[in-house]
PDB file of C-alpha atoms in Angstrom:
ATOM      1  CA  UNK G  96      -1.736 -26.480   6.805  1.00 85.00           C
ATOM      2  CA  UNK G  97      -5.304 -25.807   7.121  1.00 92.00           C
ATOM      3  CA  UNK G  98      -7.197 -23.295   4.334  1.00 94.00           C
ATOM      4  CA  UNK G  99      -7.610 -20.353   6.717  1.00 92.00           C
ATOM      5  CA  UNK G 100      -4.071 -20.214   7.045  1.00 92.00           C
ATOM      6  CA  UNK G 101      -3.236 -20.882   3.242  1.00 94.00           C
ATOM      7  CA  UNK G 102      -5.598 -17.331   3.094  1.00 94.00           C
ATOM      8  CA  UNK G 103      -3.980 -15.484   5.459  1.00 92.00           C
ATOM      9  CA  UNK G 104      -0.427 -16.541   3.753  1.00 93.00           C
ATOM     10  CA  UNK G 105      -1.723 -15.752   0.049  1.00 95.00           C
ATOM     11  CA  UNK G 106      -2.705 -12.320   1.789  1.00 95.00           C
ATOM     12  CA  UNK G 107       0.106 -11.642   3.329  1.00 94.00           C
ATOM     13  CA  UNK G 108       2.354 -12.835  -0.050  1.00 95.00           C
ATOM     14  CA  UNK G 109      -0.085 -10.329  -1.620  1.00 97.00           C
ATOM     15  CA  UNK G 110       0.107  -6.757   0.049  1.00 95.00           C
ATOM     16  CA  UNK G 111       3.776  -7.256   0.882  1.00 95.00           C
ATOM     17  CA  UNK G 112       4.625  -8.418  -3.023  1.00 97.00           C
ATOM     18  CA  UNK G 113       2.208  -5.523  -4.424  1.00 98.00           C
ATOM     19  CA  UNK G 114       5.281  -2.773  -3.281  1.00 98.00           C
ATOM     20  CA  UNK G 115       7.785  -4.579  -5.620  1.00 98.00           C
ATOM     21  CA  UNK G 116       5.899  -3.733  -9.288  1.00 98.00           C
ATOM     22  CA  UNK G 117       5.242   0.249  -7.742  1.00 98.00           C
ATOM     23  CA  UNK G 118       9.478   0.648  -6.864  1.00 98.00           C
ATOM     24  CA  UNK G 119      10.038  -0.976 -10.097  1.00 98.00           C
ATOM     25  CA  UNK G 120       8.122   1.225 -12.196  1.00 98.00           C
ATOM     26  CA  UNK G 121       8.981   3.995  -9.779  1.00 98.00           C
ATOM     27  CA  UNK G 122      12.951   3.645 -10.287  1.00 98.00           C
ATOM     28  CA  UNK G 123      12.642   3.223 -13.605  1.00 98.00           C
ATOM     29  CA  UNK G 124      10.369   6.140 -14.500  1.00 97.00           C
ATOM     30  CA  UNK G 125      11.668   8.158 -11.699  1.00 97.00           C
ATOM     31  CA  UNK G 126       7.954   9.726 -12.343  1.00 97.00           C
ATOM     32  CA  UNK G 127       6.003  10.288  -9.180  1.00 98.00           C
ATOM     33  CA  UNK G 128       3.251  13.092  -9.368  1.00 97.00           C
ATOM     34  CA  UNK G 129       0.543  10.867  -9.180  1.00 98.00           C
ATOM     35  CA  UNK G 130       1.752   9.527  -6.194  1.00 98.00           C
ATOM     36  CA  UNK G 131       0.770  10.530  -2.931  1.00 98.00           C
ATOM     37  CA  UNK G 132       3.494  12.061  -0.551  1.00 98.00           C
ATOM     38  CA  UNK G 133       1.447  11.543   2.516  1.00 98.00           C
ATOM     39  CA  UNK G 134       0.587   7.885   1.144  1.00 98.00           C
ATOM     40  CA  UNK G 135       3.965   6.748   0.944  1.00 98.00           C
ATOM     41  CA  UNK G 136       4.979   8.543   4.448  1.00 98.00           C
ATOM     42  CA  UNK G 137       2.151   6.573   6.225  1.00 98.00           C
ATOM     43  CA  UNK G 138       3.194   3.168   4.628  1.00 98.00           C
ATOM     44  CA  UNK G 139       6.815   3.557   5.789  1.00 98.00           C
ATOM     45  CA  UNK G 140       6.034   5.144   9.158  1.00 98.00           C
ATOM     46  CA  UNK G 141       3.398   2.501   9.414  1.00 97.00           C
ATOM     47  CA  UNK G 142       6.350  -0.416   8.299  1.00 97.00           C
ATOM     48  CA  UNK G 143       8.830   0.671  10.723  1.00 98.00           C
ATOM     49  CA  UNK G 144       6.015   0.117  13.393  1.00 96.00           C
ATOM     50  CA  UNK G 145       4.598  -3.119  12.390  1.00 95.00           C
ATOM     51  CA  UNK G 146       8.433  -4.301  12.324  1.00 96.00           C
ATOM     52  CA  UNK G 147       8.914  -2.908  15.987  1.00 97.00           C
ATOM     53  CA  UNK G 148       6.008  -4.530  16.647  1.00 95.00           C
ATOM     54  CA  UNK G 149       6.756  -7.828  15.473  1.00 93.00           C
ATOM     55  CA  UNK G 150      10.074  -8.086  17.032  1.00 97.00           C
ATOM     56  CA  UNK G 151       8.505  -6.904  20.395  1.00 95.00           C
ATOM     57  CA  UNK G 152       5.919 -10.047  19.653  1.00 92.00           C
ATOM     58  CA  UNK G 153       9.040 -12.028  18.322  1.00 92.00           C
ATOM     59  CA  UNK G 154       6.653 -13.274  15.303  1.00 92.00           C
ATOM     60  CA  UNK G 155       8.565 -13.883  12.321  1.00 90.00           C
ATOM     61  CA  UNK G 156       6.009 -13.500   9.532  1.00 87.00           C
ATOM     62  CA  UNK G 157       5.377 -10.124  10.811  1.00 90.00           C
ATOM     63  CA  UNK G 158       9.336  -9.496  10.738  1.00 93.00           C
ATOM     64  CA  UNK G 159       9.590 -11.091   7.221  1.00 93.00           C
ATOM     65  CA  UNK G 160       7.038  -9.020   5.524  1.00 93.00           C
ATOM     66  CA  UNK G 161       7.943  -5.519   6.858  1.00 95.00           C
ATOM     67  CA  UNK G 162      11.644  -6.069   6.168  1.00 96.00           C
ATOM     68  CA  UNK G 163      10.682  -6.355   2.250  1.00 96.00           C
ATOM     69  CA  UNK G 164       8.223  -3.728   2.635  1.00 96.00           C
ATOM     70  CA  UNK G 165      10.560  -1.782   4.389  1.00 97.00           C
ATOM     71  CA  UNK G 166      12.839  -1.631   1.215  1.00 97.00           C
ATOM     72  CA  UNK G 167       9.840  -1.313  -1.335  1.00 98.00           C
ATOM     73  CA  UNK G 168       8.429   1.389   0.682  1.00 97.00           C
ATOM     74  CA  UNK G 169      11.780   3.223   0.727  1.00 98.00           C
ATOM     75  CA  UNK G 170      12.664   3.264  -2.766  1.00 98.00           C
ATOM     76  CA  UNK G 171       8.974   5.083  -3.313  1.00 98.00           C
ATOM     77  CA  UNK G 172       9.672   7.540  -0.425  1.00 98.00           C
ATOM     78  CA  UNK G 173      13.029   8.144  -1.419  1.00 98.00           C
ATOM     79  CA  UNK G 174      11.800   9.157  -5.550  1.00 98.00           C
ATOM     80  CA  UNK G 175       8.786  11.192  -4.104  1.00 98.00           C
ATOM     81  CA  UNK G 176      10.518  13.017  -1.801  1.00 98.00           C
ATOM     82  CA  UNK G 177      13.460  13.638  -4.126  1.00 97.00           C
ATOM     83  CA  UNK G 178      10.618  14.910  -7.251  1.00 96.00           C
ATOM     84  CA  UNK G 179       8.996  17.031  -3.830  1.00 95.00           C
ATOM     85  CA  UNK G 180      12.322  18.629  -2.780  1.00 95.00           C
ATOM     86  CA  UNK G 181      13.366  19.377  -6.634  1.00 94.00           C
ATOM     87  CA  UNK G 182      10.133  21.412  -7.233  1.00 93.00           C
ATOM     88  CA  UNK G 183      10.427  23.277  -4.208  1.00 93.00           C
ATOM     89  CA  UNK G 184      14.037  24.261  -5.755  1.00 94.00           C
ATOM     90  CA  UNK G 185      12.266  25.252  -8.954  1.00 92.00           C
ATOM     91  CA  UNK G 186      10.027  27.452  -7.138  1.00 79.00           C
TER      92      UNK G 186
ATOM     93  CA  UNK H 753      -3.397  -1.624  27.131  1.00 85.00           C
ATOM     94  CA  UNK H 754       0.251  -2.356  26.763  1.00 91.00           C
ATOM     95  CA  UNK H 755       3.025  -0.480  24.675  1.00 94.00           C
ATOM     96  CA  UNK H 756       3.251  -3.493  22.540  1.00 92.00           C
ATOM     97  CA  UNK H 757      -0.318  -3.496  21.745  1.00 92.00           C
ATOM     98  CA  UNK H 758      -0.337   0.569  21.049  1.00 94.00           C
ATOM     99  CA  UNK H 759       2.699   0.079  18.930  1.00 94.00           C
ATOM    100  CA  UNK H 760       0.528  -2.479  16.547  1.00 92.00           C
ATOM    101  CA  UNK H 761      -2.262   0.183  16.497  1.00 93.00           C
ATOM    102  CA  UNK H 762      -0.319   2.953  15.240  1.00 95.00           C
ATOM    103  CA  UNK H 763       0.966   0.479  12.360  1.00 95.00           C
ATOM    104  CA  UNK H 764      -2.490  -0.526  11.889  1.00 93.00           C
ATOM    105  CA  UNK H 765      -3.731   2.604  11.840  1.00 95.00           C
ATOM    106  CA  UNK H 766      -1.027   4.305   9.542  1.00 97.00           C
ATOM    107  CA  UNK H 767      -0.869   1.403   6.848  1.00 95.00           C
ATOM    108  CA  UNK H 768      -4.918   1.299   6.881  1.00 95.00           C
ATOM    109  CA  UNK H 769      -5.276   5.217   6.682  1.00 97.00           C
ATOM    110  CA  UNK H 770      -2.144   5.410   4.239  1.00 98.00           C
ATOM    111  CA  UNK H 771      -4.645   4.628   1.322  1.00 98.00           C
ATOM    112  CA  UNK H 772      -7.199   7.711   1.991  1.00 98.00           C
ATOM    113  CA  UNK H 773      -5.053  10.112   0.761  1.00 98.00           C
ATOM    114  CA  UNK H 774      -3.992   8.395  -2.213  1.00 98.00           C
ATOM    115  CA  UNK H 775      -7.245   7.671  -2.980  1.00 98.00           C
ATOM    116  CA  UNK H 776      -8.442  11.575  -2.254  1.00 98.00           C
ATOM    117  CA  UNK H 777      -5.620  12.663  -4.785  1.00 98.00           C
ATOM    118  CA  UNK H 778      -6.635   9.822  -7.775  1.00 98.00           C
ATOM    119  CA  UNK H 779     -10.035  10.933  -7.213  1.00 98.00           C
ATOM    120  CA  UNK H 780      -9.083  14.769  -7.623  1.00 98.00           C
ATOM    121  CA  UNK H 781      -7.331  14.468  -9.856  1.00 97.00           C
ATOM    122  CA  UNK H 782      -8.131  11.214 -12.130  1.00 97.00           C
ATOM    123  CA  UNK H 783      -4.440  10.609 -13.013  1.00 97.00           C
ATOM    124  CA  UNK H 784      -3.030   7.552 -12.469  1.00 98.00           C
ATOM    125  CA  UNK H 785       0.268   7.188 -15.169  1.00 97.00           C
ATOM    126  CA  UNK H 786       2.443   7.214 -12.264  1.00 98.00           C
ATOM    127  CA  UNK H 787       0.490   4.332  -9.893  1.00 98.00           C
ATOM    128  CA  UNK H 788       1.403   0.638 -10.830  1.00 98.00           C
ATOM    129  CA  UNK H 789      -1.601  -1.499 -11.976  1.00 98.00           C
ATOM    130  CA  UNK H 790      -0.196  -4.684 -10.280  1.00 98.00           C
ATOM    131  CA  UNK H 791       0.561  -2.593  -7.113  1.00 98.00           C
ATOM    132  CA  UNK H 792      -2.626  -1.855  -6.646  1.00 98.00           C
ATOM    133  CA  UNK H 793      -4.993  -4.973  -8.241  1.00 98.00           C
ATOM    134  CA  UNK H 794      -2.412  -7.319  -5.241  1.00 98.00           C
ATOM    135  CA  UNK H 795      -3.033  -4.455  -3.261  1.00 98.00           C
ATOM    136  CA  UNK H 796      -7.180  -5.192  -3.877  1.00 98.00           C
ATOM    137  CA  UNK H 797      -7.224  -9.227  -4.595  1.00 98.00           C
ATOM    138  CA  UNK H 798      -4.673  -9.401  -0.887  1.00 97.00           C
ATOM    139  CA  UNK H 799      -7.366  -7.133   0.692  1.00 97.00           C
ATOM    140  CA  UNK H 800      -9.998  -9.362  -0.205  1.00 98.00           C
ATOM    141  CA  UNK H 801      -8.296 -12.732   0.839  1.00 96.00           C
ATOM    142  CA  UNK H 802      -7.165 -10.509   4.774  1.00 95.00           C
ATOM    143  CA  UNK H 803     -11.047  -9.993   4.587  1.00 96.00           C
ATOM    144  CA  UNK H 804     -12.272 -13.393   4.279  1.00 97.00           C
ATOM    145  CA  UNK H 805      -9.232 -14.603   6.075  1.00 95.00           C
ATOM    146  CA  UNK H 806     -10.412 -11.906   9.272  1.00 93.00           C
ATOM    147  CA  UNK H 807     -14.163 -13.918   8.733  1.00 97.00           C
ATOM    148  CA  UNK H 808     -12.919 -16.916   8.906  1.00 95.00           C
ATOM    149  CA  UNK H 809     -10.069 -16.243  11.918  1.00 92.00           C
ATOM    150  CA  UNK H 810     -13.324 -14.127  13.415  1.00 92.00           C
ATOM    151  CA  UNK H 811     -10.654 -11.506  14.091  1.00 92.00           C
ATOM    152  CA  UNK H 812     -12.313  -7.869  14.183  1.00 90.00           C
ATOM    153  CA  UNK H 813      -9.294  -5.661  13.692  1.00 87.00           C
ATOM    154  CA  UNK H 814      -8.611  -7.510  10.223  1.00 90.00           C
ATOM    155  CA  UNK H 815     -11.745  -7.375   9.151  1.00 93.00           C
ATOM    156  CA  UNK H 816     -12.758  -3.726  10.039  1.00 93.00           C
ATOM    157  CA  UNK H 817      -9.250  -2.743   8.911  1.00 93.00           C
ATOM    158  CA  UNK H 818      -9.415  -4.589   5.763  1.00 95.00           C
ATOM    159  CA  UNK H 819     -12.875  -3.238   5.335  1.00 96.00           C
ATOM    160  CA  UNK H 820     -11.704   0.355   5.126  1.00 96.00           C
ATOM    161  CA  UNK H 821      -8.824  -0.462   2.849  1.00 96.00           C
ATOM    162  CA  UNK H 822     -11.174  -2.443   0.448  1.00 97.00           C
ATOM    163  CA  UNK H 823     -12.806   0.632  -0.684  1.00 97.00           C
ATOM    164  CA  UNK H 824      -9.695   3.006  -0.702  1.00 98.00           C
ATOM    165  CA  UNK H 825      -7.960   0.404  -2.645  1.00 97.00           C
ATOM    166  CA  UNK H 826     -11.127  -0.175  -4.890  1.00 98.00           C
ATOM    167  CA  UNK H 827     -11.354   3.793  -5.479  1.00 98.00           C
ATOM    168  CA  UNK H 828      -7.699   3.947  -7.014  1.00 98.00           C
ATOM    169  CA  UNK H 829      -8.303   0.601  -8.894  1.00 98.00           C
ATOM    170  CA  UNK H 830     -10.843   1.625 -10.706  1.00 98.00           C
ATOM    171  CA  UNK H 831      -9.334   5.057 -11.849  1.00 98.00           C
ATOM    172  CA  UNK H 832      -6.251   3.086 -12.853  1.00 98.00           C
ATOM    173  CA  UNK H 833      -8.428   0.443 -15.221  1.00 98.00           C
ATOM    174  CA  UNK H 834     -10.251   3.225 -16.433  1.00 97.00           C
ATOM    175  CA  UNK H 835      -7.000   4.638 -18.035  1.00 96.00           C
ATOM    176  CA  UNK H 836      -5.556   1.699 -18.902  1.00 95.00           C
ATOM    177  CA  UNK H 837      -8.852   1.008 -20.830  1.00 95.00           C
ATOM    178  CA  UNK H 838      -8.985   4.495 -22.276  1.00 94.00           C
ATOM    179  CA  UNK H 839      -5.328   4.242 -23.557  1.00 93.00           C
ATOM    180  CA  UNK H 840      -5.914   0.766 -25.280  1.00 93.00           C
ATOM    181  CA  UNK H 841      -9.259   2.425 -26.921  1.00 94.00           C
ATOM    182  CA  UNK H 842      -6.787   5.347 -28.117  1.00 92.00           C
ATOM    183  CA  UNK H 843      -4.971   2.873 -29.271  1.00 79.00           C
TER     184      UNK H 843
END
């Protein structure tokens, strides 16, 4: 495996990994003011595409990596929206 | 241009432009207890090995993309450190 592509794969293992710590802490703390709603909404929209995209390409890094992110991206979505939905109930 | 193709620049284009607002809301509002500090120093350290890997590759959508993400993602980096800092000075 040449460097380039030893890069592009220590990339790639970074942005997709960096979602795992931010669910973690998210589920645990179930604390998400600081994060932004439209943030969160753009990274899943954007996941769902890239993983259309890559099966339309059939290229299975691209698969891989949006599957996990898929998941990460959820659990944030799904704690912001809840904390979102909750306030509007309070008023 | 192909659907395939359009599909990969709305992805690009939402998981690029997801960190603006993020980084419009840390700035605003300089609080950052709810972000992950290894979310978003992978988030930098992978943008900066897609950037030199988009060099090397000499692939212009990963670099210009990367580009734009390297200062959203430096923006809510810094914010973070600085309250991570400020906390441990608090002690």
């Amino acid at each position: 495996m040449d460097s380039t592509t030893i890069i592009g794969l220590v990339a790639a293992f970074l942005t997709t990994g960096a979602y795992v710590p931010q669910a973690v802490k998210t589920w645990r703390t179930r604390r998400t003011g600081d994060l932004s709603l439209s943030m969160f909404t753009m990274v899943f929209l954007g996941t769902v595409s890239w993983l259309v995209y890559g099966i339309l390409k059939d290229d299975l890094p691209i698969i891989l990596a949006n599957t996990i992110t898929l998941g990460t991206s959820f659990i944030i979505l799904y704690f912001k929206l809840r904390e979102v939905m909750e306030q509007r109930r309070a008023g």
